[in-house]
Amino acid sequence: MKSNKSLAIVLGVLSALFFAVTFVLNRLISVGGGHWIWSSSLRFFWMIPLLLVLVCFNKNLKPLLKVMREKPWQWLIWSTIGFGVFYAPLTFAAAYGPSWLVASTWQITIVAGMLVAPIINKKSFKKSISLQALTFSLIILLGILIMQISQAQSISTNELLLGTIPVLIAAFAYPLGNRKMMQVTNGKLNAIQRTLGMTLGSLPFWILLSIIGININELPTETQVYQTSIVAICSGVIATVLFFMATDKVQKNEKALASVEATQSAEVLFALVGEILVLKIHLPDIYSIIGIILVIVGMMLHSFKKEKSVKNSA
């Protein structure tokens, strides 16, 4: 159990590195005039052929389709929530707020995962939320809040609201969809299969969104098509598969699962570095440095303390 937890955390941090590409590139696309509808839908259209190659190469397509046929509506609903209601608001927010704001607000998902756990695991309500894990997550969120203090003064109220409220919706949708699909599949599929299955399950949502984009006379730019392909590879395939591998390894342990979800706070650090290199933002001020330290401390507490708990219970 301890080795699974340690490996899961490493995988979680690696996934955060690739997920950070999403925030930086989505903002870059938005600044370049690309519409958020295509930033979101094109990513998932790109993911389908990429994932199909991987799944077919390992001869895992038939088992996936068999599992999907068993509960088609479950796949449709939870994939739409876990991928559609998660990613569309993120790209919408990127059109109105800077990537640091989107990435930092997104960290609410650390607490959101624990809050939706009792809804999913009704029979084990008391075990679903760990007060200790919640405390460590709040330390991370405090760090995120401090990082925003000086930055928030440089944007308008409209940017602040449109750059945060959609992200709050996404922050709850992602862990809800992910955890429900873990229940539905119940270990029958690997991470790549589940990623492809959820991508296919959310396809009606992306098609509908694309139709809306065409009807409002918004078409993707050539640069946007290229950049979303990079997002699809880095975030949609690599990061998502790594994160699903991490959560699959500890899906039976709510405390360990909370720790793995907390690794996603590293996205803020990676996104900050990405903004400095790509978008040429200013170096972090004292508030950002303090916030970064708190984020790192929170992540270390999640990892170290939980490992100790697991060891004692072994």
XYZ file of N, CA and C in Angstrom, residues 123-309:
561
model
N -22.327 5.167 1.995
C -22.275 4.187 3.088
C -21.086 4.412 4.007
N -20.131 5.187 3.537
C -18.933 5.417 4.367
C -18.684 6.911 4.512
N -19.727 7.629 4.917
C -19.672 9.089 5.003
C -18.528 9.573 5.890
N -18.378 8.976 7.069
C -17.368 9.425 8.010
C -15.952 9.168 7.506
N -15.799 8.100 6.710
C -14.469 7.761 6.206
C -14.114 8.544 4.949
N -15.125 9.146 4.329
C -14.902 9.794 3.039
C -14.137 11.098 3.160
N -14.369 11.837 4.257
C -13.676 13.095 4.445
C -12.694 12.969 5.592
N -11.437 13.146 5.325
C -10.399 13.117 6.348
C -10.139 14.543 6.803
N -10.324 14.800 8.106
C -10.103 16.136 8.647
C -8.649 16.549 8.450
N -7.743 15.586 8.594
C -6.323 15.864 8.433
C -6.012 16.255 6.994
N -6.541 15.476 6.038
C -6.314 15.771 4.627
C -6.935 17.115 4.254
N -8.097 17.404 4.827
C -8.768 18.671 4.558
C -7.927 19.839 5.078
N -7.331 19.671 6.248
C -6.480 20.716 6.828
C -5.270 20.999 5.944
N -4.611 19.933 5.485
C -3.444 20.097 4.619
C -3.837 20.764 3.301
N -5.008 20.402 2.781
C -5.481 20.996 1.535
C -5.778 22.479 1.716
N -6.296 22.839 2.892
C -6.586 24.246 3.162
C -5.303 25.067 3.256
N -4.209 24.440 3.704
C -2.911 25.128 3.718
C -2.483 25.459 2.296
N -2.697 24.495 1.398
C -2.375 24.707 -0.008
C -3.226 25.842 -0.574
N -4.520 25.806 -0.260
C -5.430 26.833 -0.778
C -5.103 28.214 -0.212
N -4.623 28.247 1.041
C -4.197 29.517 1.623
C -3.013 30.072 0.840
N -2.106 29.189 0.477
C -0.968 29.605 -0.335
C -1.416 30.150 -1.677
N -2.399 29.487 -2.282
C -2.939 29.943 -3.570
C -3.579 31.318 -3.420
N -4.315 31.512 -2.319
C -4.990 32.791 -2.080
C -3.979 33.926 -1.927
N -2.922 33.660 -1.185
C -1.892 34.677 -0.978
C -1.219 35.031 -2.298
N -1.035 34.024 -3.170
C -0.423 34.269 -4.474
C -1.267 35.216 -5.321
N -2.569 35.243 -5.042
C -3.474 36.056 -5.857
C -3.608 37.494 -5.369
N -3.195 37.757 -4.141
C -3.446 39.068 -3.532
C -2.953 40.223 -4.396
N -1.681 40.224 -4.710
C -1.136 41.334 -5.486
C -1.603 41.297 -6.935
N -1.767 40.076 -7.481
C -2.184 39.934 -8.869
C -3.614 40.432 -9.086
N -4.488 40.168 -8.112
C -5.899 40.536 -8.249
C -6.098 42.048 -8.374
N -5.132 42.804 -7.887
C -5.245 44.266 -7.943
C -5.048 44.816 -9.361
N -4.500 43.956 -10.242
C -4.175 44.426 -11.593
C -5.243 44.077 -12.630
N -6.337 43.417 -12.207
C -7.391 43.066 -13.154
C -8.732 43.622 -12.682
N -9.690 43.716 -13.610
C -11.001 44.283 -13.283
C -11.881 43.255 -12.581
N -12.969 43.737 -11.991
C -13.918 42.844 -11.314
C -14.530 41.863 -12.303
N -14.797 42.350 -13.515
C -15.378 41.483 -14.551
C -14.433 40.334 -14.896
N -13.151 40.640 -15.050
C -12.153 39.597 -15.337
C -12.045 38.626 -14.179
N -12.118 39.164 -12.969
C -12.004 38.322 -11.780
C -13.143 37.318 -11.706
N -14.382 37.788 -11.954
C -15.558 36.914 -11.867
C -15.587 35.890 -13.006
N -15.386 36.370 -14.237
C -15.425 35.470 -15.391
C -14.223 34.537 -15.431
N -13.174 34.907 -14.724
C -11.990 34.066 -14.679
C -11.983 33.087 -13.523
N -12.974 33.218 -12.610
C -12.989 32.328 -11.439
C -14.249 31.461 -11.325
N -15.439 32.050 -11.535
C -16.686 31.286 -11.352
C -16.757 30.045 -12.245
N -16.445 30.150 -13.550
C -16.468 28.936 -14.377
C -15.490 27.875 -13.880
N -14.357 28.327 -13.327
C -13.346 27.389 -12.842
C -13.846 26.654 -11.601
N -14.629 27.339 -10.778
C -15.207 26.692 -9.597
C -16.126 25.545 -10.015
N -16.894 25.759 -11.092
C -17.764 24.699 -11.616
C -16.917 23.526 -12.094
N -15.861 23.837 -12.826
C -14.962 22.799 -13.347
C -14.282 22.032 -12.217
N -13.958 22.740 -11.143
C -13.236 22.131 -10.026
C -14.032 21.016 -9.349
N -15.345 21.126 -9.377
C -16.194 20.075 -8.800
C -16.538 19.001 -9.830
N -16.659 19.408 -11.084
C -17.043 18.460 -12.136
C -15.976 17.396 -12.370
N -14.705 17.793 -12.351
C -13.625 16.846 -12.672
C -13.507 15.707 -11.665
N -13.392 15.975 -10.359
C -13.305 14.852 -9.411
C -14.589 14.038 -9.352
N -15.749 14.690 -9.542
C -17.016 13.971 -9.519
C -17.082 12.972 -10.675
N -16.779 13.444 -11.883
C -16.809 12.554 -13.043
C -15.769 11.466 -12.953
N -14.567 11.815 -12.511
C -13.480 10.850 -12.403
C -13.797 9.757 -11.378
N -14.255 10.167 -10.206
C -14.544 9.189 -9.149
C -15.737 8.293 -9.505
N -16.744 8.869 -10.133
C -17.896 8.052 -10.536
C -17.501 7.030 -11.602
N -16.636 7.429 -12.538
C -16.211 6.494 -13.564
C -15.324 5.399 -12.988
N -14.591 5.695 -11.922
C -13.821 4.646 -11.244
C -14.768 3.617 -10.637
N -15.902 4.099 -10.141
C -16.909 3.181 -9.603
C -17.539 2.344 -10.701
N -17.869 2.984 -11.806
C -18.522 2.291 -12.915
C -17.614 1.216 -13.507
N -16.346 1.552 -13.716
C -15.413 0.587 -14.324
C -14.926 -0.446 -13.315
N -14.802 -0.051 -12.054
C -14.462 -0.977 -10.969
C -13.217 -1.813 -11.281
N -12.182 -1.153 -11.796
C -10.926 -1.839 -12.053
C -10.878 -2.687 -13.316
N -11.926 -2.646 -14.133
C -11.966 -3.471 -15.345
C -11.115 -2.902 -16.474
N -10.803 -1.583 -16.393
C -10.066 -0.924 -17.469
C -8.803 -0.264 -16.928
N -7.794 -0.135 -17.793
C -6.613 0.609 -17.383
C -6.830 2.094 -17.653
N -5.831 2.904 -17.298
C -5.989 4.361 -17.384
C -6.199 4.845 -18.816
N -5.486 4.258 -19.768
C -5.621 4.688 -21.166
C -7.000 4.334 -21.704
N -7.484 3.132 -21.365
C -8.823 2.720 -21.800
C -9.882 3.660 -21.228
N -9.755 3.981 -19.962
C -10.757 4.833 -19.309
C -10.728 6.242 -19.893
N -9.533 6.732 -20.211
C -9.431 8.054 -20.821
C -10.112 8.078 -22.182
N -9.868 7.057 -23.004
C -10.518 6.973 -24.310
C -12.026 6.817 -24.152
N -12.446 5.976 -23.220
C -13.876 5.760 -22.991
C -14.593 7.033 -22.603
N -13.974 7.819 -21.718
C -14.594 9.073 -21.285
C -14.562 10.119 -22.397
N -13.524 10.069 -23.231
C -13.464 10.984 -24.369
C -14.594 10.680 -25.353
N -14.806 9.393 -25.622
C -15.902 8.984 -26.507
C -17.253 9.296 -25.873
N -17.351 9.081 -24.561
C -18.602 9.350 -23.858
C -18.976 10.819 -23.860
N -17.958 11.690 -23.877
C -18.226 13.141 -23.874
C -18.329 13.714 -25.281
N -18.145 12.874 -26.299
C -18.139 13.341 -27.693
C -19.414 14.082 -28.098
N -20.625 13.615 -27.714
C -21.836 14.377 -28.064
C -21.797 15.814 -27.559
N -21.230 16.012 -26.386
C -21.109 17.353 -25.815
C -20.227 18.233 -26.687
N -19.102 17.691 -27.147
C -18.159 18.472 -27.952
C -18.710 18.750 -29.339
N -19.450 17.809 -29.888
C -20.080 18.027 -31.191
C -21.108 19.146 -31.098
N -21.923 19.106 -30.035
C -22.928 20.144 -29.815
C -22.271 21.508 -29.646
N -21.193 21.561 -28.880
C -20.485 22.819 -28.658
C -19.900 23.355 -29.967
N -19.394 22.446 -30.800
C -18.832 22.852 -32.094
C -19.903 23.420 -33.017
N -21.082 22.814 -32.985
C -22.201 23.309 -33.791
C -22.569 24.727 -33.367
N -22.539 24.970 -32.059
C -22.810 26.317 -31.547
C -21.764 27.295 -32.075
N -20.497 26.867 -32.064
C -19.420 27.715 -32.556
C -19.598 28.088 -34.018
N -20.025 27.107 -34.824
C -20.258 27.364 -36.252
C -21.439 28.307 -36.445
N -22.488 28.115 -35.655
C -23.700 28.935 -35.781
C -23.463 30.393 -35.404
N -22.524 30.629 -34.494
C -22.234 32.020 -34.112
C -21.102 32.583 -34.979
N -20.793 31.836 -36.042
C -19.806 32.272 -37.035
C -18.412 32.427 -36.439
N -18.068 31.514 -35.552
C -16.722 31.485 -34.974
C -16.037 30.201 -35.428
N -14.970 30.325 -36.195
C -14.235 29.167 -36.682
C -12.823 29.180 -36.104
N -12.215 28.008 -35.926
C -10.865 27.958 -35.347
C -9.820 28.542 -36.294
N -8.826 29.179 -35.718
C -7.716 29.694 -36.515
C -6.713 28.566 -36.767
N -5.870 28.764 -37.760
C -4.869 27.741 -38.087
C -3.919 27.505 -36.911
N -3.520 28.584 -36.270
C -2.637 28.471 -35.112
C -3.324 27.742 -33.972
N -4.614 27.998 -33.793
C -5.374 27.365 -32.729
C -5.452 25.852 -32.929
N -5.620 25.425 -34.164
C -5.673 23.987 -34.468
C -4.361 23.329 -34.063
N -3.255 23.976 -34.388
C -1.926 23.440 -34.057
C -1.703 23.415 -32.548
N -2.044 24.526 -31.877
C -1.798 24.625 -30.442
C -2.678 23.671 -29.636
N -3.922 23.466 -30.082
C -4.788 22.516 -29.366
C -4.291 21.088 -29.523
N -3.583 20.803 -30.602
C -3.013 19.463 -30.765
C -1.926 19.224 -29.724
N -1.169 20.284 -29.401
C -0.146 20.180 -28.360
C -0.798 19.969 -26.998
N -1.883 20.717 -26.746
C -2.626 20.555 -25.493
C -3.192 19.142 -25.387
N -3.694 18.624 -26.511
C -4.267 17.278 -26.530
C -3.231 16.232 -26.161
N -2.027 16.379 -26.687
C -0.966 15.409 -26.401
C -0.473 15.537 -24.957
N -0.120 16.761 -24.561
C 0.468 16.985 -23.239
C -0.534 16.819 -22.099
N -1.669 17.490 -22.241
C -2.656 17.494 -21.162
C -3.719 16.409 -21.329
N -4.303 16.340 -22.534
C -5.396 15.397 -22.754
C -4.997 13.950 -22.690
N -3.803 13.622 -23.209
C -3.358 12.230 -23.219
C -2.381 11.943 -22.082
N -1.203 12.575 -22.119
C -0.163 12.252 -21.133
C -0.605 12.563 -19.705
N -1.040 13.803 -19.458
C -1.409 14.205 -18.096
C -2.619 13.430 -17.575
N -3.649 13.290 -18.407
C -4.863 12.595 -17.968
C -4.586 11.128 -17.665
N -3.808 10.469 -18.530
C -3.482 9.057 -18.303
C -2.650 8.903 -17.031
N -1.675 9.785 -16.838
C -0.857 9.725 -15.621
C -1.709 9.923 -14.369
N -2.633 10.895 -14.424
C -3.482 11.168 -13.266
C -4.435 10.001 -13.000
N -5.003 9.439 -14.049
C -5.892 8.288 -13.880
C -5.122 7.087 -13.344
N -3.880 6.905 -13.780
C -3.047 5.829 -13.242
C -2.822 6.034 -11.747
N -2.581 7.297 -11.377
C -2.344 7.627 -9.972
C -3.582 7.356 -9.115
N -4.747 7.821 -9.590
C -5.970 7.631 -8.799
C -6.408 6.167 -8.781
N -6.151 5.452 -9.855
C -6.495 4.028 -9.886
C -5.722 3.241 -8.833
N -4.483 3.633 -8.593
C -3.638 2.907 -7.648
C -4.107 3.048 -6.207
N -4.832 4.134 -5.904
C -5.263 4.361 -4.516
C -6.768 4.561 -4.410
N -7.527 4.085 -5.406
C -8.959 4.368 -5.428
C -9.722 3.785 -4.246
N -9.166 2.787 -3.577
C -9.835 2.173 -2.425
C -9.511 2.889 -1.122
N -8.597 3.857 -1.180
C -8.138 4.562 0.012
C -8.447 6.050 -0.129
N -9.505 6.514 0.540
C -9.947 7.901 0.395
C -8.873 8.901 0.822
N -8.124 8.578 1.890
C -7.089 9.494 2.359
C -5.963 9.618 1.338
N -5.535 8.486 0.801
C -4.479 8.505 -0.207
C -4.966 9.192 -1.477
N -6.230 8.990 -1.804
C -6.806 9.610 -2.995
C -6.804 11.130 -2.854
N -7.104 11.611 -1.662
C -7.085 13.057 -1.403
C -5.666 13.607 -1.571
N -4.666 12.838 -1.129
C -3.277 13.268 -1.259
C -2.853 13.338 -2.723
N -3.290 12.344 -3.506
C -2.961 12.328 -4.928
C -3.605 13.523 -5.625
N -4.863 13.803 -5.290
C -5.545 14.953 -5.892
C -4.864 16.261 -5.492
N -4.248 16.277 -4.294
C -3.558 17.482 -3.829
C -2.300 17.770 -4.639
N -1.730 16.757 -5.284
C -0.533 16.990 -6.100
C -0.819 17.940 -7.251
N -2.099 18.091 -7.605
C -2.441 18.969 -8.719
C -2.183 20.441 -8.408
N -1.921 20.738 -7.126
C -1.583 22.123 -6.767
C -0.250 22.533 -7.389
N 0.567 21.540 -7.767
C 1.846 21.843 -8.415
C 1.631 22.512 -9.769
N 0.417 22.396 -10.313
C 0.101 23.048 -11.588
C 0.347 24.551 -11.508
N 0.084 25.132 -10.339
C 0.261 26.576 -10.179
C 1.735 26.947 -10.348
N 2.607 26.152 -9.746
C 4.040 26.420 -9.853
C 4.516 26.260 -11.292
N 4.081 25.173 -11.927
C 4.485 24.921 -13.309
C 3.896 25.974 -14.261
N 2.638 26.360 -14.002
C 1.994 27.367 -14.847
C 2.685 28.725 -14.690
N 3.121 29.014 -13.461
C 3.814 30.273 -13.199
C 5.129 30.331 -13.985
N 5.881 29.237 -13.946
C 7.129 29.169 -14.707
C 6.836 29.290 -16.202
N 5.773 28.618 -16.650
C 5.394 28.675 -18.056
C 5.035 30.081 -18.496
N 4.319 30.795 -17.636
C 3.949 32.182 -17.966
C 5.174 33.080 -18.065
N 6.122 32.866 -17.168
C 7.344 33.674 -17.177
C 8.120 33.436 -18.473
N 8.194 32.172 -18.903
C 8.966 31.827 -20.090
C 8.237 32.145 -21.394
N 6.918 31.854 -21.433
C 6.161 31.983 -22.685
C 5.468 33.334 -22.810
N 4.788 33.750 -21.743
C 4.015 34.992 -21.807
C 4.772 36.199 -21.270
N 6.006 35.948 -20.805
C 6.902 37.030 -20.372
C 6.326 37.895 -19.249
N 5.680 37.234 -18.263
C 5.157 38.004 -17.139
C 6.305 38.364 -16.194
N 6.022 39.251 -15.233
C 7.036 39.656 -14.275
C 7.342 38.522 -13.298
N 8.513 38.575 -12.696
C 8.894 37.575 -11.707
C 7.988 37.683 -10.482
N 7.802 36.592 -9.729
C 6.914 36.591 -8.557
C 7.333 37.618 -7.513
N 6.338 38.246 -6.869
C 6.633 39.179 -5.786
C 6.652 38.412 -4.462
N 6.748 39.120 -3.364
C 6.861 38.485 -2.046
C 5.630 37.655 -1.706
N 4.433 38.145 -2.130
C 3.209 37.388 -1.861
C 3.234 36.042 -2.578
N 3.657 36.070 -3.831
C 3.706 34.835 -4.608
C 4.706 33.849 -4.018
N 5.839 34.365 -3.544
C 6.865 33.499 -2.960
C 6.345 32.827 -1.692
N 5.663 33.606 -0.844
C 5.078 33.041 0.380
C 4.033 31.985 0.021
N 3.204 32.300 -0.987
C 2.178 31.360 -1.421
C 2.776 30.074 -1.942
N 3.833 30.187 -2.724
C 4.505 29.005 -3.271
C 5.046 28.123 -2.143
N 5.624 28.747 -1.133
C 6.159 27.990 0.003
C 5.041 27.224 0.703
N 3.884 27.877 0.903
C 2.760 27.212 1.555
C 2.237 26.038 0.716
N 2.206 26.223 -0.597
C 1.766 25.142 -1.484
C 2.684 23.940 -1.344
N 3.992 24.189 -1.335
C 4.969 23.105 -1.216
C 4.847 22.414 0.140
N 4.686 23.209 1.208
C 4.527 22.651 2.554
C 3.272 21.780 2.625
N 2.165 22.274 2.075
C 0.925 21.513 2.073
C 1.055 20.189 1.351
N 1.733 20.217 0.202
C 1.944 18.982 -0.563
C 2.814 17.998 0.210
N 3.862 18.500 0.880
C 4.757 17.633 1.654
C 4.012 17.008 2.839
N 3.169 17.800 3.495
C 2.386 17.278 4.613
C 1.437 16.180 4.145
N 0.794 16.411 3.005
C -0.094 15.409 2.426
C 0.646 14.103 2.206
N 1.805 14.184 1.635
C 2.573 12.989 1.280
C 3.165 12.317 2.509
N 3.936 13.079 3.324
C 4.660 12.515 4.453
C 3.740 11.971 5.533
N 2.766 12.776 5.956
C 1.901 12.372 7.064
C 1.042 11.179 6.696
N 0.534 11.174 5.471
C -0.323 10.069 5.063
C 0.478 8.781 4.926
N 1.734 8.914 4.453
C 2.565 7.734 4.342
C 2.769 7.125 5.706
N 2.938 7.996 6.726
C 3.135 7.516 8.075
C 1.914 6.804 8.596
N 0.718 7.337 8.250
C -0.531 6.733 8.680
C -0.691 5.348 8.080
